[in-house]
């Protein structure tokens, strides 16, 4: 990983730069010293030969001069060979000390060397020559400089030669020193480059760690300022940026929370769409609107961005006309007024926001005002008319026998009881709605309670050939099987719902009681596959005197039309909610939820 870091890259860059420079310098110095020592050797040979020629041509005591010169040549590891035209020769003293030397015959037989005496030419030869070392001949690389001389009638040639090994030893020693210096320089450069790169990149690593923390949302991370150079200024700028980001994010979160709180507390539903009509934001009332649409459309799972066709058409109108549009939609018996307004991104439309107002209550109140008098008059008209008619029959002695009189009196008694039940239920409903009815809370075992309710209705269900089922969802232990409620009132709710389900389910159908238990609440579901409820009647099922049959006919087992209204008030008195979903001729599901109040 170090090769991918700034430290590695900077370290390698400095090391490579210094290595290249030292390599080039070493090569140049090596070449320079090789040429320098070669030139120096040639210069020394040339000077020594010139001196010998001068002696041979001018000095009368040549033998003494040659001896002195020979000793000088020996001091420089050189050998001397003097050959005159009579083929007489003189060799330097070191030859007589059994040192390696070139035989005289080589100088006479070699074309280049013999040109000195024959052609009177100066020559400089660097090559392989036979050398005698204690009568052993071997080939060695030698440097030979030859120069002709002439003194009076005597002519000849002076040869000064030297083994190339002497020059190589000096050159190799110089190379060794150069390579040693270059190696030490590279080692020092490596240490220095690593230290320098680490020193430079340490603040950058701290900034990287701080940037990672900021990316994770930890805006309190700060970079320590150790220097006041460009990196130090970068660190201070980074810290200022972190503080500013924290302030901006805090402001955005506060604004988002405020917007969320406003949307959640709105009584109207709000749905925000983007330009492709994908749902961006919803609030609880809008979620209830969508849930009702999903149920009515038969969707088992929610489809993202799926909305009623009327809303889709309204969106198209808003985008095309770039103006506010409004429509009213009826879903599951509830009336929703949808007002949609375009959202702009500067001059372009980037979506739309729909405000949904539930107008069901207003529509319901309008209908209730119209139907209340008819409902009350109908409920009272039939028993009063029957009481009046049968009473007149008794007074007018239409019933002649005692049995007929008892029968008429029994009918009068049943109708009076029916009116009594109506009055009592009206009083119970009034007390519930006024909050004057006291609930007697007790610990209720859920499973035994549900089983008892189902056993209670098994008889009526079998008479109509209806299958009555019970299902409990959730793993119940001893604590979760208990709930704090008014058992009589909850039984009254379930009795009303199951009785209605059995009465409105055809022969061979089914009625299911399902209970879903969790840590927060207990949900009861009473579902059937009976006649269902028409969509236009759904908003009114929990109202007083609601009747699904518009002819308002009731059999002997008919109720007063107040049962669901009382059930709703009992559930709400327990802090719960009751709702209904239905499709005409397909079935109905009543559900209510009771919060848990465990000991």
XYZ file of C-alpha atoms in Angstrom:
599
model
C 0.000 0.000 0.000
C 2.934 2.336 0.545
C 3.536 2.516 -3.214
C 0.015 3.915 -3.679
C 0.422 6.555 -0.971
C 1.853 10.036 -1.314
C 4.750 8.993 0.946
C 5.715 6.158 -1.380
C 5.331 8.231 -4.522
C 7.356 11.156 -3.149
C 9.970 8.790 -1.732
C 10.341 6.894 -4.996
C 10.430 10.136 -7.015
C 13.271 11.630 -4.963
C 15.143 8.325 -4.876
C 14.817 7.824 -8.633
C 15.861 11.405 -9.341
C 18.968 11.172 -7.170
C 19.753 7.675 -8.485
C 19.565 8.847 -12.097
C 21.738 11.865 -11.355
C 24.310 9.774 -9.463
C 24.301 7.094 -12.160
C 24.937 9.633 -14.914
C 27.587 11.329 -12.786
C 29.289 7.987 -12.056
C 29.333 7.034 -15.724
C 30.730 10.429 -16.737
C 33.366 10.399 -13.984
C 34.403 6.839 -14.857
C 34.768 7.712 -18.510
C 36.615 10.882 -17.570
C 39.140 9.123 -15.303
C 39.681 6.306 -17.779
C 40.492 8.874 -20.494
C 42.437 10.993 -18.017
C 44.714 8.152 -16.862
C 45.198 6.962 -20.438
C 46.144 10.464 -21.566
C 48.339 10.917 -18.522
C 50.177 7.643 -19.208
C 50.699 8.642 -22.846
C 51.917 12.076 -21.784
C 54.388 10.572 -19.312
C 55.651 8.112 -21.917
C 56.009 10.920 -24.428
C 57.914 13.174 -22.012
C 60.206 10.325 -20.982
C 60.923 9.466 -24.626
C 61.575 13.140 -25.520
C 64.047 13.392 -22.649
C 65.856 10.249 -23.777
C 66.013 11.505 -27.378
C 67.410 14.799 -26.152
C 70.049 12.985 -24.131
C 70.923 10.680 -26.975
C 71.334 13.599 -29.355
C 73.116 16.122 -27.150
C 74.734 14.628 -24.061
C 78.303 13.359 -24.492
C 78.146 11.196 -21.382
C 75.181 9.323 -22.671
C 75.660 6.258 -20.578
C 75.378 8.204 -17.321
C 72.440 10.176 -18.649
C 70.705 6.999 -19.790
C 71.269 5.448 -16.364
C 69.708 8.428 -14.620
C 66.804 8.472 -17.025
C 66.339 4.740 -16.599
C 66.072 5.146 -12.861
C 63.432 7.844 -13.350
C 61.470 5.573 -15.684
C 61.691 2.767 -13.147
C 60.186 5.093 -10.541
C 57.129 5.521 -12.836
C 56.952 1.738 -13.523
C 58.153 2.276 -17.095
C 60.640 0.277 -19.142
C 63.067 1.687 -21.722
C 64.402 0.116 -24.898
C 66.981 1.970 -27.072
C 67.901 0.427 -30.401
C 70.388 2.010 -32.803
C 70.752 1.398 -36.470
C 73.369 -1.255 -35.825
C 70.736 -3.218 -33.868
C 72.566 -2.570 -30.636
C 70.119 -2.193 -27.758
C 69.923 -0.832 -24.268
C 67.234 -1.803 -21.713
C 66.330 -0.079 -18.489
C 67.672 -1.368 -15.198
C 64.427 -2.986 -14.082
C 64.785 -5.475 -16.921
C 67.956 -6.810 -15.363
C 66.111 -7.301 -12.092
C 64.159 -10.159 -13.727
C 61.171 -7.883 -14.290
C 58.842 -8.640 -17.254
C 60.122 -7.106 -20.502
C 59.534 -7.148 -24.232
C 62.267 -8.905 -26.190
C 64.345 -6.821 -28.675
C 63.221 -9.042 -31.496
C 59.669 -7.858 -31.055
C 60.687 -4.250 -31.688
C 62.596 -5.250 -34.834
C 59.974 -7.607 -36.240
C 56.771 -5.693 -35.453
C 55.777 -3.494 -38.397
C 54.498 -0.647 -36.236
C 57.431 -0.677 -33.818
C 60.118 -1.118 -36.487
C 58.796 1.957 -38.300
C 60.541 4.100 -35.685
C 64.047 3.100 -36.805
C 63.300 2.322 -40.402
C 61.001 5.217 -41.293
C 61.979 7.581 -38.477
C 58.327 7.916 -37.328
C 56.899 8.520 -33.930
C 54.436 5.816 -32.935
C 52.046 5.161 -30.031
C 50.786 1.610 -29.771
C 48.288 0.100 -27.312
C 47.967 -3.663 -27.806
C 48.905 -7.231 -27.009
C 52.634 -8.047 -27.053
C 54.725 -11.061 -25.950
C 56.415 -10.406 -22.613
C 59.190 -12.430 -20.959
C 58.969 -12.996 -17.227
C 61.866 -15.156 -15.965
C 62.090 -16.888 -19.387
C 58.283 -17.467 -19.430
C 56.606 -15.774 -22.375
C 53.045 -14.469 -22.110
C 50.836 -11.995 -23.947
C 50.111 -8.773 -22.074
C 48.494 -5.464 -22.971
C 51.176 -2.826 -23.209
C 51.409 0.897 -24.025
C 54.458 1.630 -26.178
C 55.690 5.006 -27.350
C 58.504 5.098 -29.864
C 60.471 8.066 -31.190
C 63.488 8.152 -33.561
C 66.728 10.014 -32.747
C 69.874 10.964 -34.644
C 73.225 12.087 -33.214
C 76.060 12.467 -35.655
C 76.425 9.314 -37.626
C 74.432 7.310 -35.089
C 70.710 6.852 -35.534
C 68.113 4.719 -33.815
C 64.921 4.636 -31.860
C 63.886 5.159 -28.279
C 60.992 3.073 -26.912
C 59.279 3.709 -23.601
C 56.595 1.179 -22.627
C 54.410 0.383 -19.684
C 51.936 -2.371 -18.778
C 48.282 -1.351 -19.039
C 47.682 -3.085 -15.688
C 49.237 -0.164 -13.870
C 46.783 2.248 -15.461
C 43.897 -0.156 -14.795
C 44.789 -0.437 -11.122
C 44.653 3.318 -10.744
C 41.420 3.518 -12.772
C 39.747 0.682 -10.819
C 40.677 2.262 -7.504
C 39.173 5.549 -8.683
C 36.026 3.697 -9.835
C 35.771 1.998 -6.457
C 35.871 5.361 -4.693
C 33.243 6.774 -7.083
C 30.890 3.798 -6.637
C 31.385 3.864 -2.873
C 30.508 7.563 -2.753
C 27.463 6.984 -5.004
C 26.223 4.086 -2.831
C 26.581 6.111 0.351
C 24.784 9.023 -1.345
C 21.890 6.750 -2.412
C 21.540 5.313 1.107
C 21.545 8.781 2.645
C 19.099 9.984 -0.007
C 16.760 7.045 0.734
C 16.701 7.848 4.444
C 16.365 11.565 3.860
C 13.643 11.144 1.187
C 11.602 8.831 3.404
C 11.950 11.200 6.365
C 11.088 14.234 4.239
C 8.100 12.594 2.536
C 6.794 11.298 5.871
C 7.215 14.736 7.402
C 5.385 16.397 4.526
C 2.556 13.867 4.217
C 1.828 13.401 7.961
C -0.534 16.429 8.009
C -2.117 15.176 4.772
C -2.848 11.795 6.386
C -4.477 13.545 9.312
C -6.571 15.556 6.859
C -7.564 12.344 5.078
C -8.699 10.810 8.386
C -10.591 13.987 9.213
C -12.203 14.008 5.753
C -13.273 10.369 6.252
C -14.849 11.300 9.588
C -16.637 14.254 7.985
C -17.933 11.949 5.235
C -19.397 9.729 7.983
C -21.126 12.725 9.548
C -18.633 13.365 12.388
C -18.121 17.085 11.950
C -16.305 17.600 15.277
C -13.088 16.061 13.901
C -10.337 18.696 13.639
C -6.905 18.680 11.998
C -4.047 19.689 14.374
C -2.077 22.675 13.086
C 1.653 21.957 13.548
C 3.136 24.325 10.984
C 2.280 27.692 9.495
C 3.204 26.925 5.910
C 0.859 26.023 3.040
C -0.072 22.705 4.674
C -0.871 24.481 7.929
C -3.079 26.955 6.069
C -4.782 24.020 4.341
C -5.457 22.453 7.745
C -6.979 25.694 9.078
C -9.132 25.969 5.953
C -10.260 22.361 6.406
C -11.258 23.025 10.029
C -13.233 26.090 8.969
C -14.924 24.026 6.266
C -15.855 21.335 8.848
C -17.410 23.939 11.165
C -19.326 25.488 8.294
C -20.545 22.086 7.113
C -21.696 21.235 10.621
C -23.636 24.496 10.847
C -25.184 23.944 7.408
C -26.115 20.312 8.120
C -27.592 21.293 11.494
C -29.643 24.008 9.822
C -30.794 21.599 7.110
C -31.761 18.957 9.687
C -33.696 21.507 11.714
C -35.461 22.699 8.599
C -36.197 19.116 7.577
C -37.538 18.274 11.038
C -39.729 21.365 10.983
C -41.045 20.455 7.549
C -41.651 16.851 8.667
C -43.439 18.051 11.801
C -45.595 20.427 9.779
C -46.499 17.703 7.276
C -47.196 15.131 10.009
C -49.421 17.506 11.947
C -51.442 18.576 8.899
C -54.989 17.318 8.756
C -54.822 17.312 4.962
C -52.785 14.789 3.009
C -49.730 15.957 1.055
C -48.013 14.061 -1.779
C -45.001 15.461 -3.622
C -44.183 14.130 -7.109
C -41.122 14.580 -9.279
C -41.381 15.191 -13.020
C -41.644 11.432 -13.707
C -44.479 11.212 -11.191
C -42.478 9.271 -8.635
C -43.716 9.859 -5.092
C -41.123 11.789 -3.062
C -42.857 12.815 0.171
C -46.099 11.797 1.881
C -47.671 12.410 5.262
C -49.988 10.125 7.324
C -53.301 11.302 5.788
C -51.832 10.797 2.303
C -50.629 7.316 3.329
C -54.171 6.391 4.380
C -55.440 7.609 1.012
C -52.899 5.436 -0.825
C -53.602 2.397 1.383
C -57.301 2.635 0.557
C -56.431 2.858 -3.149
C -54.144 -0.203 -2.931
C -56.880 -2.194 -1.201
C -59.510 -1.168 -3.726
C -57.153 -2.016 -6.618
C -56.480 -5.477 -5.178
C -52.745 -4.900 -4.720
C -51.182 -7.254 -2.199
C -47.994 -5.172 -2.128
C -47.601 -1.455 -2.587
C -46.327 -0.364 -5.989
C -44.028 2.647 -5.823
C -45.463 5.618 -7.662
C -48.844 3.942 -8.310
C -51.699 6.408 -7.783
C -55.338 6.577 -8.907
C -55.889 7.312 -12.575
C -57.712 10.553 -11.726
C -54.603 11.803 -9.877
C -52.409 10.772 -12.810
C -54.580 12.707 -15.260
C -54.578 15.690 -12.910
C -50.772 15.582 -12.848
C -50.644 15.605 -16.658
C -52.930 18.634 -16.720
C -50.797 20.466 -14.157
C -47.598 19.817 -16.125
C -49.087 20.746 -19.483
C -51.090 23.785 -18.338
C -48.603 24.865 -15.624
C -51.445 25.892 -13.355
C -53.291 24.662 -10.289
C -55.888 21.943 -10.915
C -58.521 20.327 -8.698
C -60.648 17.175 -8.749
C -62.691 15.011 -6.357
C -62.074 11.266 -5.964
C -64.152 8.622 -4.172
C -62.141 5.678 -2.811
C -63.537 3.061 -0.447
C -66.533 5.232 0.279
C -64.479 8.282 1.247
C -64.516 11.516 -0.706
C -61.184 13.224 -1.319
C -60.712 16.657 -2.900
C -57.314 16.797 -4.596
C -55.707 20.179 -5.277
C -52.464 19.918 -7.266
C -49.976 22.743 -7.847
C -46.818 22.683 -10.006
C -43.379 22.868 -8.392
C -40.804 24.988 -10.189
C -37.019 24.736 -10.426
C -36.401 28.324 -11.445
C -38.417 28.461 -14.698
C -38.801 24.690 -15.270
C -41.427 22.451 -13.695
C -39.677 19.795 -11.612
C -42.801 18.142 -10.233
C -46.035 18.848 -8.430
C -47.476 18.837 -4.920
C -50.953 17.449 -4.271
C -53.005 18.427 -1.221
C -55.734 15.899 -0.374
C -58.605 16.959 1.841
C -60.910 14.299 3.232
C -64.405 15.662 2.606
C -66.121 12.486 3.813
C -67.254 14.053 7.073
C -68.801 17.006 5.310
C -70.539 14.724 2.831
C -71.579 12.432 5.667
C -73.002 15.280 7.708
C -74.963 16.457 4.707
C -76.354 12.992 4.206
C -77.020 12.521 7.931
C -79.003 15.693 8.081
C -81.096 14.386 5.224
C -81.474 10.855 6.567
C -81.722 11.370 10.336
C -85.379 12.308 10.413
C -86.250 9.483 8.000
C -84.249 6.952 10.040
C -85.775 7.909 13.382
C -89.279 8.136 12.007
C -88.919 4.745 10.339
C -87.603 3.040 13.467
C -90.443 4.458 15.567
C -93.181 4.310 12.961
C -93.373 0.529 12.656
C -93.585 -0.378 16.378
C -95.944 2.532 17.112
C -98.205 1.559 14.224
C -98.221 -2.057 15.375
C -98.899 -1.047 18.990
C -101.716 1.180 17.877
C -103.233 -1.383 15.528
C -103.156 -4.348 17.869
C -104.320 -2.205 20.796
C -107.313 -1.043 18.750
C -107.996 -4.668 17.842
C -108.142 -5.585 21.516
C -110.264 -2.537 22.429
C -112.682 -3.195 19.566
C -112.991 -6.860 20.621
C -111.771 -8.021 17.242
C -109.952 -10.813 18.994
C -112.749 -13.016 20.202
C -110.920 -15.871 21.910
C -108.487 -15.696 24.743
C -105.782 -17.247 22.559
C -106.141 -14.498 19.942
C -106.033 -11.838 22.659
C -102.868 -13.416 24.119
C -101.304 -13.508 20.656
C -102.077 -9.830 20.075
C -100.804 -8.974 23.535
C -97.614 -10.913 22.807
C -97.053 -8.933 19.610
C -97.611 -5.696 21.532
C -95.097 -6.897 24.165
C -92.448 -7.735 21.506
C -92.820 -4.349 19.839
C -92.643 -2.572 23.184
C -89.455 -4.530 23.991
C -88.117 -3.552 20.605
C -88.803 0.092 21.358
C -87.208 -0.414 24.789
C -84.069 -1.831 23.197
C -84.014 1.081 20.802
C -84.280 3.576 23.636
C -81.663 1.764 25.735
C -79.227 1.615 22.857
C -79.819 5.295 22.119
C -79.098 6.056 25.760
C -75.955 3.876 25.729
C -74.792 5.560 22.556
C -75.446 9.000 24.002
C -73.506 8.155 27.173
C -70.592 6.749 25.119
C -70.450 9.771 22.864
C -70.635 12.085 25.864
C -67.922 10.130 27.663
C -70.122 9.365 30.648
C -70.047 5.593 30.374
C -67.546 4.063 32.774
C -65.386 1.179 31.539
C -64.571 -1.579 34.026
C -61.045 -2.627 33.135
C -59.835 -6.131 33.944
C -57.064 -8.459 32.833
C -58.387 -10.507 29.923
C -56.803 -13.711 28.603
C -56.925 -13.266 24.837
C -56.973 -16.880 23.620
C -59.638 -18.266 26.000
C -61.746 -15.145 25.400
C -61.564 -15.547 21.603
C -62.334 -19.287 21.819
C -65.408 -18.581 23.967
C -66.719 -16.002 21.483
C -66.294 -18.467 18.606
C -68.049 -21.277 20.530
C -70.894 -18.872 21.269
C -71.607 -18.412 17.540
C -70.927 -21.971 16.371
C -74.655 -22.812 16.699
C -76.002 -19.971 14.501
C -73.155 -20.563 12.041
C -73.959 -24.286 11.653
C -77.657 -23.502 11.175
C -76.693 -21.371 8.132
C -73.970 -23.826 7.007
C -71.275 -21.189 7.536
C -67.735 -22.074 8.542
C -66.593 -20.027 11.541
C -62.795 -19.999 12.037
C -60.389 -18.578 14.618
C -56.711 -17.787 14.015
C -54.184 -16.285 16.439
C -51.039 -14.707 14.987
C -47.960 -14.175 17.112
C -46.148 -16.368 19.611
C -47.968 -15.783 22.870
C -46.473 -16.390 26.292
C -48.099 -15.934 29.686
C -47.565 -12.166 29.668
C -48.510 -11.464 26.067
C -51.778 -13.392 26.446
C -53.113 -10.702 28.808
C -54.667 -7.356 27.922
C -56.307 -4.683 30.079
C -59.820 -3.955 28.728
C -63.474 -3.976 29.706
C -64.269 -7.609 28.799
C -68.043 -7.089 28.535
C -67.705 -4.162 26.168
C -65.113 -5.887 23.931
C -67.380 -8.955 23.834
C -70.245 -6.652 22.829
C -68.142 -5.330 19.905
C -67.120 -8.801 18.685
C -70.670 -10.105 19.147
C -72.058 -7.343 16.971
C -69.398 -7.801 14.233
C -69.616 -11.620 14.088
C -73.448 -11.563 14.202
C -73.534 -9.092 11.304
C -71.030 -11.203 9.352
C -73.108 -14.386 9.797
C -76.366 -12.651 8.861
C -74.867 -11.180 5.684
C -73.019 -14.314 4.518
C -74.731 -16.773 2.210
C -75.007 -20.489 2.920
C -71.685 -22.316 2.490
C -69.613 -19.201 3.141
C -67.089 -18.495 5.873
C -66.500 -16.030 8.685
C -62.989 -15.636 10.120
C -61.994 -14.116 13.447
C -58.278 -13.302 13.391
C -56.258 -11.817 16.227
C -52.800 -10.329 15.702
C -50.864 -9.760 18.942
C -47.655 -7.739 19.293
C -45.946 -5.748 22.018
C -47.791 -2.498 21.258
C -51.380 -3.527 20.581
C -53.886 -6.271 19.767
C -55.664 -6.248 16.391
C -58.989 -8.006 15.797
C -60.177 -8.873 12.280
C -63.671 -10.141 11.427
C -63.837 -11.027 7.723
C -66.395 -12.819 5.570
C -67.142 -13.553 1.935
C -70.708 -12.344 2.117
C -72.678 -9.728 0.255
C -70.301 -6.902 1.112
C -71.111 -3.216 1.415
C -71.600 -0.837 -1.467
C -68.949 1.774 -1.869
C -71.348 4.649 -1.375
C -72.496 3.156 1.954
C -69.028 2.610 3.446
C -68.687 6.077 5.035
C -71.952 5.583 6.959
C -71.699 2.072 8.400
C -70.737 3.385 11.833
C -73.529 5.944 11.945
C -76.815 5.634 13.800
C -79.628 3.757 12.059
C -77.393 2.678 9.182
C -79.091 0.065 6.987
C -77.654 -1.609 3.940
C -81.125 -2.458 2.653
C -82.724 0.648 1.250
C -86.185 -0.890 1.618
C -85.514 -0.866 5.389
C -87.053 -4.267 5.881
C -86.044 -6.253 8.956
C -86.772 -9.750 9.916
C -87.454 -10.964 13.360
C -83.739 -11.093 14.049
C -83.141 -7.579 12.740
C -81.379 -5.005 14.855
C -81.910 -1.393 15.575
C -79.158 -0.011 13.312
C -77.139 1.238 16.289
C -74.795 -1.718 16.853
C -71.862 -0.500 14.733
C -72.163 3.012 16.117
C -71.955 1.617 19.653
C -69.036 -0.645 18.633
C -67.112 2.317 17.272
C -67.598 4.317 20.477
C -66.545 1.357 22.673
C -63.322 0.873 20.663
C -62.534 4.580 20.758
C -63.241 4.637 24.519
C -60.448 2.043 24.853
C -58.101 4.330 22.914
C -58.334 2.231 19.744
C -59.578 2.602 16.183
C -62.063 0.646 14.092
C -62.225 0.519 10.303
C -63.889 -1.379 7.487
C -62.831 -2.507 4.013
C -65.365 -4.039 1.675
C -66.180 -4.851 -1.923
C -69.733 -5.356 -3.020
C -70.623 -9.048 -3.451
C -67.078 -10.091 -2.487
C -66.880 -9.729 1.262
C -66.208 -7.399 4.152
C -63.437 -7.058 6.733
C -64.013 -5.165 9.972
C -60.878 -4.530 12.020
C -60.197 -2.727 15.260
C -57.033 -2.268 17.287
C -56.768 -1.943 21.080
C -53.556 -0.631 22.689
C -51.992 -2.995 25.220
C -51.947 -1.970 28.872
C -50.013 -4.837 30.518
C -49.519 -4.981 34.278
